Amino acid sequence: MDHISLDRQARAILTGNDRGGYTVPTAGLYPYQWNWDSAFAAWGFAQFDVERAWTEVETLIAGQWDSGMVPHILFHQPDPGYFPGPDVWGGTGPIPSSGISQPPVAATFIRAIWEQDRAAGAARARALYPKLVKWHQWFMDWRVENGAVCITHPWEAGRDNAPDWDGAMAGIDPVGVGDYTRRDTAHVDAAMRPTKYDYDRYIWLVQMGRRLGWDDAALKAQNPFRVADPTMTFILMRAHRDLAEMGRTLGEDVGRIEAWIATLERGAEALWNPDLGAYDALDVKAQKFAGCVSNASFLCWYGGLDDDRMRPQIARVWNAVRYPVPSLEPASDRFDAKRYWRGPTWAIMNALISLGLRDQGLTAEAARLRRDTATLIAEHGFAEYFDPHTGAPAGGGTFTWTAAVWLAWASPSAGDD
Ligand code: DGY
């Protein structure tokens, strides 16, 4: 199919998943507004409807809690097809929500949307800016250990069942979790989803958070799951940079944000696993590395680090598959080509990795990843994720963020190479 038809199809996916002010990732499997999905959606909308892009991020930020946290799911309307819903989470914000956050790509895409038309977006950027600062401050206050950004639930990283969390998950005994009915496996082949072992622990962690009223201090003291994560660390580092840039344009004092950037730049070294020769997740409670070269390891450039040490790693992982970048290196004995974050390729992660490569001057690699992702989508559709060996689509179909990164980045119409 030619790229003009694919552009049209991608726009139809975004508008088809639009629920009026917010976009669902895909009908059925994910019937609410997810935080980073929504920010990607806004980036996609900005390619053909800037007004709608602003609305998307404004609806997302409207769910901000008093603490500054912006939840990972906003449950705008009931939907029995998803578990766990708002009754299980018991979120305490202005809109029924979950009690954890998600990788804060929003500031980066808000800056990109604003740059489409500075004058038209000025008032909206000014209104969002202090809310973004408050959210980023919340991360710095409650999620940072030795300068690396931690997650308190696997869903917070967005990489739900990544092997990065296996060690910390093994430390949880999900006693008393009770009976529950999963809905995800009614929509998608169970072989592409997390296991019951994972879900017992996911739900146990939600129940604990709810019991503690989602109080950040109580959770920090009592939650056994605290993992310093390359996704969060590099994405927040990048988001701080974009937020600081917005602040400078708005004439704000960005000294505090610059200090946060310096903290995370120093802290990134805490994620360097010398035995692996790669950025890795670190279980903060056990002080143990996960031992995973994941696609999040390659976000170092996106974070803004000029770091050559990961170049041989990406070349090695790239050459091991037909459709890069797999979410786990195929040589790992935990690699599973179809199971969500344990092997499949994700177009959104490729977009972030490629933007980082480009920004660090690795333009040939950046362009190649963009072309490879465009081929993957053109051949196999707008799936949630893909088998990195065969390209077979996996997870949900007609997926918002895959359509969004097609429009904003992968499509030849978006191109700058
Ligand atoms: C899910 O339900 O699978 C989501 O990833 C949770 O955020």
XYZ file of C-alpha atoms and ligand atoms in Angstrom:
424
model
C 0.000 0.000 0.000
C 1.351 3.463 -0.846
C 2.153 5.862 1.963
C -0.653 8.288 1.090
C -3.199 5.502 1.681
C -1.420 4.590 4.909
C -1.530 8.231 6.024
C -5.268 8.205 5.391
C -5.667 4.946 7.292
C -3.665 6.302 10.236
C -5.792 9.437 10.430
C -8.926 7.257 10.350
C -7.575 5.209 13.266
C -7.032 8.341 15.361
C -10.441 9.757 14.582
C -12.064 6.334 15.023
C -10.507 5.961 18.482
C -11.498 9.510 19.452
C -14.078 9.424 22.225
C -14.598 13.191 22.349
C -11.706 15.051 23.933
C -9.616 11.946 24.492
C -8.497 8.944 22.482
C -8.580 5.298 23.512
C -5.522 3.207 22.576
C -7.815 0.706 20.848
C -11.478 -0.223 21.236
C -12.211 -3.162 23.538
C -8.806 -3.980 25.018
C -8.097 -0.458 26.311
C -11.350 1.545 26.533
C -10.062 4.551 28.536
C -7.505 7.340 28.284
C -3.969 6.128 28.935
C -1.345 8.681 29.796
C 1.549 8.110 27.385
C -0.726 6.684 24.688
C -2.622 9.952 24.830
C 0.513 12.069 24.482
C 1.509 10.055 21.414
C -2.040 10.476 20.078
C -1.677 14.242 20.441
C 1.570 14.144 18.473
C -0.278 12.256 15.728
C -3.299 14.585 15.736
C -0.947 17.566 15.485
C -0.082 16.429 11.949
C -3.602 17.178 10.703
C -5.654 18.793 13.491
C -3.630 20.909 15.937
C -6.719 22.014 17.815
C -7.617 18.387 18.535
C -4.019 17.711 19.621
C -4.231 20.442 22.279
C -7.555 19.101 23.530
C -6.055 15.626 23.958
C -3.289 16.815 26.279
C -5.570 19.216 28.129
C -7.993 16.365 28.878
C -5.080 14.276 30.133
C -3.708 16.980 32.411
C -7.235 17.674 33.733
C -6.851 14.389 35.619
C -3.893 15.709 37.650
C -4.034 14.997 41.372
C -3.354 17.627 44.050
C 0.041 15.977 44.579
C 0.978 16.778 40.972
C 0.747 13.177 39.786
C -0.927 12.658 36.419
C -2.505 9.183 36.435
C -1.723 6.439 33.982
C -5.427 5.794 33.247
C -8.366 8.206 33.327
C -11.664 6.329 33.494
C -13.889 8.898 31.809
C -16.840 6.538 31.539
C -17.592 3.043 32.852
C -16.648 0.079 30.685
C -17.182 -3.481 31.905
C -14.775 -4.763 29.226
C -11.672 -3.711 31.187
C -10.138 -4.954 34.418
C -9.067 -3.471 36.821
C -11.469 -0.532 36.560
C -12.000 2.537 38.755
C -13.687 0.593 41.573
C -10.530 -1.509 42.035
C -8.118 1.424 41.873
C -9.972 3.917 44.070
C -7.993 6.859 42.698
C -8.322 10.143 44.587
C -8.083 12.720 41.781
C -10.640 14.952 40.048
C -11.465 12.277 37.432
C -11.816 8.555 38.338
C -8.345 7.178 37.755
C -5.604 4.725 38.536
C -3.164 5.602 41.338
C 0.154 5.506 39.487
C 1.669 7.514 36.642
C 3.311 6.600 33.331
C 6.362 7.705 31.292
C 5.992 11.490 30.946
C 6.396 11.931 27.214
C 3.728 14.660 27.383
C 6.012 17.702 27.793
C 8.037 16.637 24.755
C 4.984 16.282 22.521
C 3.334 19.417 23.905
C 6.435 21.323 22.927
C 6.262 19.715 19.457
C 2.579 20.657 19.102
C 3.292 24.194 20.204
C 6.070 24.471 17.646
C 3.561 23.812 14.866
C 2.163 27.292 15.566
C 3.773 29.301 18.359
C 1.336 32.211 18.266
C -1.848 30.136 18.145
C -0.660 27.818 20.934
C 0.822 30.413 23.297
C -2.096 30.689 25.735
C -2.558 26.927 25.873
C 1.145 26.288 26.417
C 1.191 28.922 29.170
C -1.765 27.266 30.901
C -0.233 23.792 30.735
C 3.300 24.755 31.704
C 2.860 25.087 35.512
C 0.896 21.832 35.596
C 3.690 20.027 33.800
C 6.234 21.537 36.191
C 4.142 20.282 39.116
C 3.968 16.788 37.620
C 7.721 16.670 36.983
C 8.327 17.930 40.532
C 6.200 15.041 41.795
C 8.487 12.575 39.964
C 11.562 14.229 41.460
C 10.061 14.160 44.975
C 8.678 10.624 45.003
C 10.322 8.492 42.378
C 14.024 9.361 42.324
C 16.731 7.233 43.999
C 20.339 8.269 43.507
C 19.253 10.283 40.496
C 17.541 7.382 38.697
C 13.755 7.376 38.299
C 11.892 4.452 39.841
C 8.607 2.781 39.131
C 6.359 1.509 41.911
C 4.267 -0.827 39.739
C 5.209 -2.517 36.433
C 2.330 -0.632 34.783
C 3.992 2.645 35.706
C 6.837 1.989 33.219
C 4.310 1.157 30.505
C 6.426 -1.973 29.867
C 4.137 -4.146 31.940
C 5.696 -7.596 31.799
C 9.255 -6.646 30.854
C 11.773 -9.069 32.381
C 13.314 -5.964 33.969
C 10.904 -6.482 36.864
C 11.217 -10.262 37.258
C 13.451 -10.022 40.325
C 11.272 -7.502 42.151
C 8.100 -9.377 41.168
C 9.506 -12.610 42.589
C 9.837 -10.827 45.926
C 6.053 -10.311 46.117
C 3.851 -12.987 47.658
C 0.398 -11.988 46.392
C -1.330 -13.374 49.448
C -4.996 -12.425 49.820
C -5.330 -11.055 46.308
C -8.614 -12.963 45.945
C -10.535 -13.952 42.827
C -10.788 -11.662 39.848
C -11.636 -12.000 36.180
C -9.218 -10.707 33.618
C -10.744 -9.053 30.569
C -7.637 -8.555 28.444
C -7.465 -12.205 27.397
C -11.037 -11.979 26.081
C -9.761 -9.436 23.541
C -6.280 -10.763 22.730
C -4.557 -14.172 22.541
C -3.296 -14.987 26.059
C 0.097 -15.965 24.595
C 0.611 -12.265 23.752
C -0.272 -11.010 27.223
C 1.191 -11.141 30.749
C 0.640 -14.348 32.709
C -1.585 -15.009 35.744
C 1.574 -14.956 37.881
C 2.112 -11.358 36.695
C -1.517 -10.332 37.127
C -1.711 -11.642 40.711
C 1.164 -9.326 41.579
C -0.192 -6.389 39.545
C -3.493 -6.598 41.408
C -1.833 -7.163 44.775
C 0.133 -3.927 44.256
C -3.038 -2.031 43.299
C -4.811 -3.333 46.407
C -1.892 -2.203 48.573
C -1.898 1.279 47.038
C -5.603 1.627 47.559
C -5.337 0.442 51.177
C -2.727 3.166 51.760
C -4.979 5.787 50.134
C -2.308 6.252 47.423
C -0.347 8.259 49.960
C 3.114 8.782 48.442
C 5.021 8.714 51.733
C 3.261 5.578 52.981
C 3.807 3.850 49.657
C 7.465 4.766 49.593
C 7.879 3.188 53.016
C 5.791 0.075 52.458
C 5.803 -0.860 48.791
C 8.257 -3.742 48.222
C 8.346 -2.925 44.482
C 10.701 -0.068 43.644
C 12.750 -0.455 40.483
C 14.949 2.208 38.899
C 13.940 2.124 35.262
C 15.692 3.273 32.083
C 12.318 4.114 30.457
C 11.360 6.544 33.197
C 14.829 7.949 33.722
C 15.565 8.746 30.082
C 12.035 9.873 29.218
C 11.838 12.209 32.213
C 15.321 13.540 31.409
C 14.190 14.371 27.896
C 10.865 15.767 29.100
C 12.684 18.070 31.537
C 14.769 19.413 28.645
C 11.668 20.120 26.559
C 9.861 21.637 29.518
C 12.830 23.907 30.209
C 12.772 25.006 26.582
C 9.058 25.809 26.866
C 9.771 27.730 30.063
C 12.505 29.799 28.422
C 10.162 30.692 25.565
C 7.531 31.715 28.104
C 10.060 33.845 29.971
C 10.013 31.633 33.082
C 12.930 30.955 35.416
C 13.955 27.377 34.584
C 16.747 27.012 37.152
C 14.858 24.327 39.038
C 14.354 22.276 35.880
C 18.017 22.608 34.932
C 18.940 21.258 38.357
C 16.625 18.270 37.816
C 18.335 17.555 34.485
C 21.742 17.590 36.163
C 20.466 15.215 38.866
C 19.192 12.717 36.315
C 22.308 12.982 34.156
C 24.402 11.995 37.159
C 21.838 9.405 38.212
C 21.779 7.644 34.845
C 25.123 6.137 35.751
C 23.348 4.189 38.521
C 21.603 2.295 35.698
C 24.836 1.299 33.998
C 25.341 -2.426 34.551
C 29.076 -3.021 33.998
C 28.624 -6.798 33.705
C 26.066 -6.347 30.948
C 27.797 -3.358 29.356
C 24.417 -1.660 29.059
C 21.830 0.483 30.783
C 19.673 -1.820 32.846
C 16.868 -1.734 35.416
C 17.942 -1.824 39.071
C 15.828 -3.306 41.850
C 16.386 -0.611 44.456
C 15.260 -2.718 47.430
C 17.531 -5.669 46.614
C 20.214 -3.521 44.913
C 20.255 -5.999 42.032
C 20.382 -5.383 38.299
C 17.838 -7.114 36.087
C 20.427 -8.172 33.497
C 18.307 -7.050 30.516
C 19.293 -5.297 27.322
C 15.843 -3.971 26.455
C 14.588 -1.378 24.002
C 14.469 1.014 26.984
C 18.259 0.641 27.321
C 18.497 2.426 23.958
C 16.613 5.509 25.170
C 19.879 6.951 26.540
C 20.293 9.098 23.408
C 16.687 10.271 23.609
C 17.414 11.343 27.183
C 20.156 13.533 25.749
C 23.239 11.511 26.680
C 26.067 11.495 24.206
C 27.040 7.935 25.072
C 28.951 5.704 22.653
C 28.919 2.726 24.980
C 25.494 1.577 23.759
C 26.398 1.672 20.053
C 27.790 -1.884 19.835
C 24.786 -3.119 21.792
C 22.237 -1.629 19.416
C 24.155 -2.961 16.407
C 24.170 -6.440 17.927
C 20.456 -6.441 18.828
C 19.526 -4.882 15.491
C 21.323 -7.594 13.574
C 19.579 -10.348 15.524
C 16.127 -9.557 14.086
C 14.476 -8.613 10.831
C 12.290 -5.889 12.360
C 14.134 -3.896 15.040
C 14.136 -2.953 17.893
C 12.980 -5.951 19.955
C 11.876 -5.168 23.499
C 14.373 -7.744 24.779
C 17.558 -8.951 23.157
C 16.787 -12.237 21.356
C 19.832 -13.949 22.873
C 18.188 -13.800 26.300
C 16.629 -17.020 27.596
C 13.632 -14.885 28.623
C 12.986 -13.650 25.082
C 9.469 -14.394 23.790
C 8.772 -12.981 20.331
C 5.028 -12.538 20.892
C 4.567 -11.807 24.576
C 4.088 -8.052 24.948
C 7.251 -6.507 26.439
C 9.357 -9.682 26.491
C 10.460 -9.578 22.859
C 8.088 -7.811 20.436
C 8.986 -4.647 18.565
C 7.065 -1.468 19.415
C 6.815 1.365 16.899
C 6.561 3.991 19.630
C 9.815 2.893 21.231
C 11.454 2.931 17.806
C 10.295 6.516 17.325
C 11.843 7.618 20.631
C 15.071 5.689 20.002
C 15.350 7.157 16.515
C 14.725 10.735 17.697
C 17.501 10.214 20.232
C 19.907 8.778 17.653
C 19.212 11.747 15.377
C 19.726 14.281 18.159
C 23.089 12.733 19.017
C 24.243 12.960 15.419
C 23.759 9.262 14.589
C 21.668 10.267 11.617
C 22.225 7.216 9.427
C 21.081 4.878 12.213
C 18.135 7.165 13.007
C 17.007 7.177 9.371
C 17.442 3.427 9.034
C 15.275 2.765 12.081
C 12.640 5.073 10.701
C 12.643 3.276 7.356
C 12.569 -0.162 8.988
C 9.596 0.882 11.126
C 7.782 2.306 8.111
C 8.307 -1.006 6.295
C 7.056 -2.944 9.311
C 3.851 -0.892 9.525
C 3.324 -0.858 5.755
C 3.669 -4.651 5.600
C 1.876 -5.612 8.810
C -0.509 -2.821 9.765
C -1.137 -0.561 12.739
C -0.785 -3.215 15.429
C 0.003 -2.590 19.082
C 3.308 -4.498 18.680
C 4.986 -6.923 16.288
C 6.969 -10.145 16.253
C 10.526 -8.867 15.595
C 11.437 -11.898 13.470
C 8.378 -12.231 11.236
C 6.710 -8.836 11.680
C 3.428 -10.588 12.554
C 1.050 -8.135 14.247
C 0.367 -8.795 17.932
C -1.800 -7.414 20.739
C -4.538 -4.939 19.824
C -5.211 -3.782 16.253
C -5.999 -0.340 14.775
C -3.786 1.045 17.489
C -3.714 4.740 18.234
C -0.051 5.184 19.065
C 1.170 3.147 16.099
C -0.990 5.310 13.830
C 0.282 8.432 15.600
C 3.967 7.648 15.180
C 3.303 6.727 11.580
C 1.874 10.194 10.926
C 4.355 12.178 13.006
C 7.524 10.258 12.264
C 7.592 7.035 10.208
C 5.547 8.030 7.155
C 7.527 9.398 4.200
C 5.113 12.370 4.394
C 6.503 13.205 7.850
C 10.052 12.893 6.711
C 13.133 14.931 6.932
C 15.497 12.407 5.349
C -3.085 -3.154 30.664
O -4.208 -3.221 31.156
O -2.548 -4.082 30.044
C -2.368 -1.897 30.723
O -1.130 -1.973 30.105
C -2.222 -1.391 32.115
O -1.746 -0.098 32.025
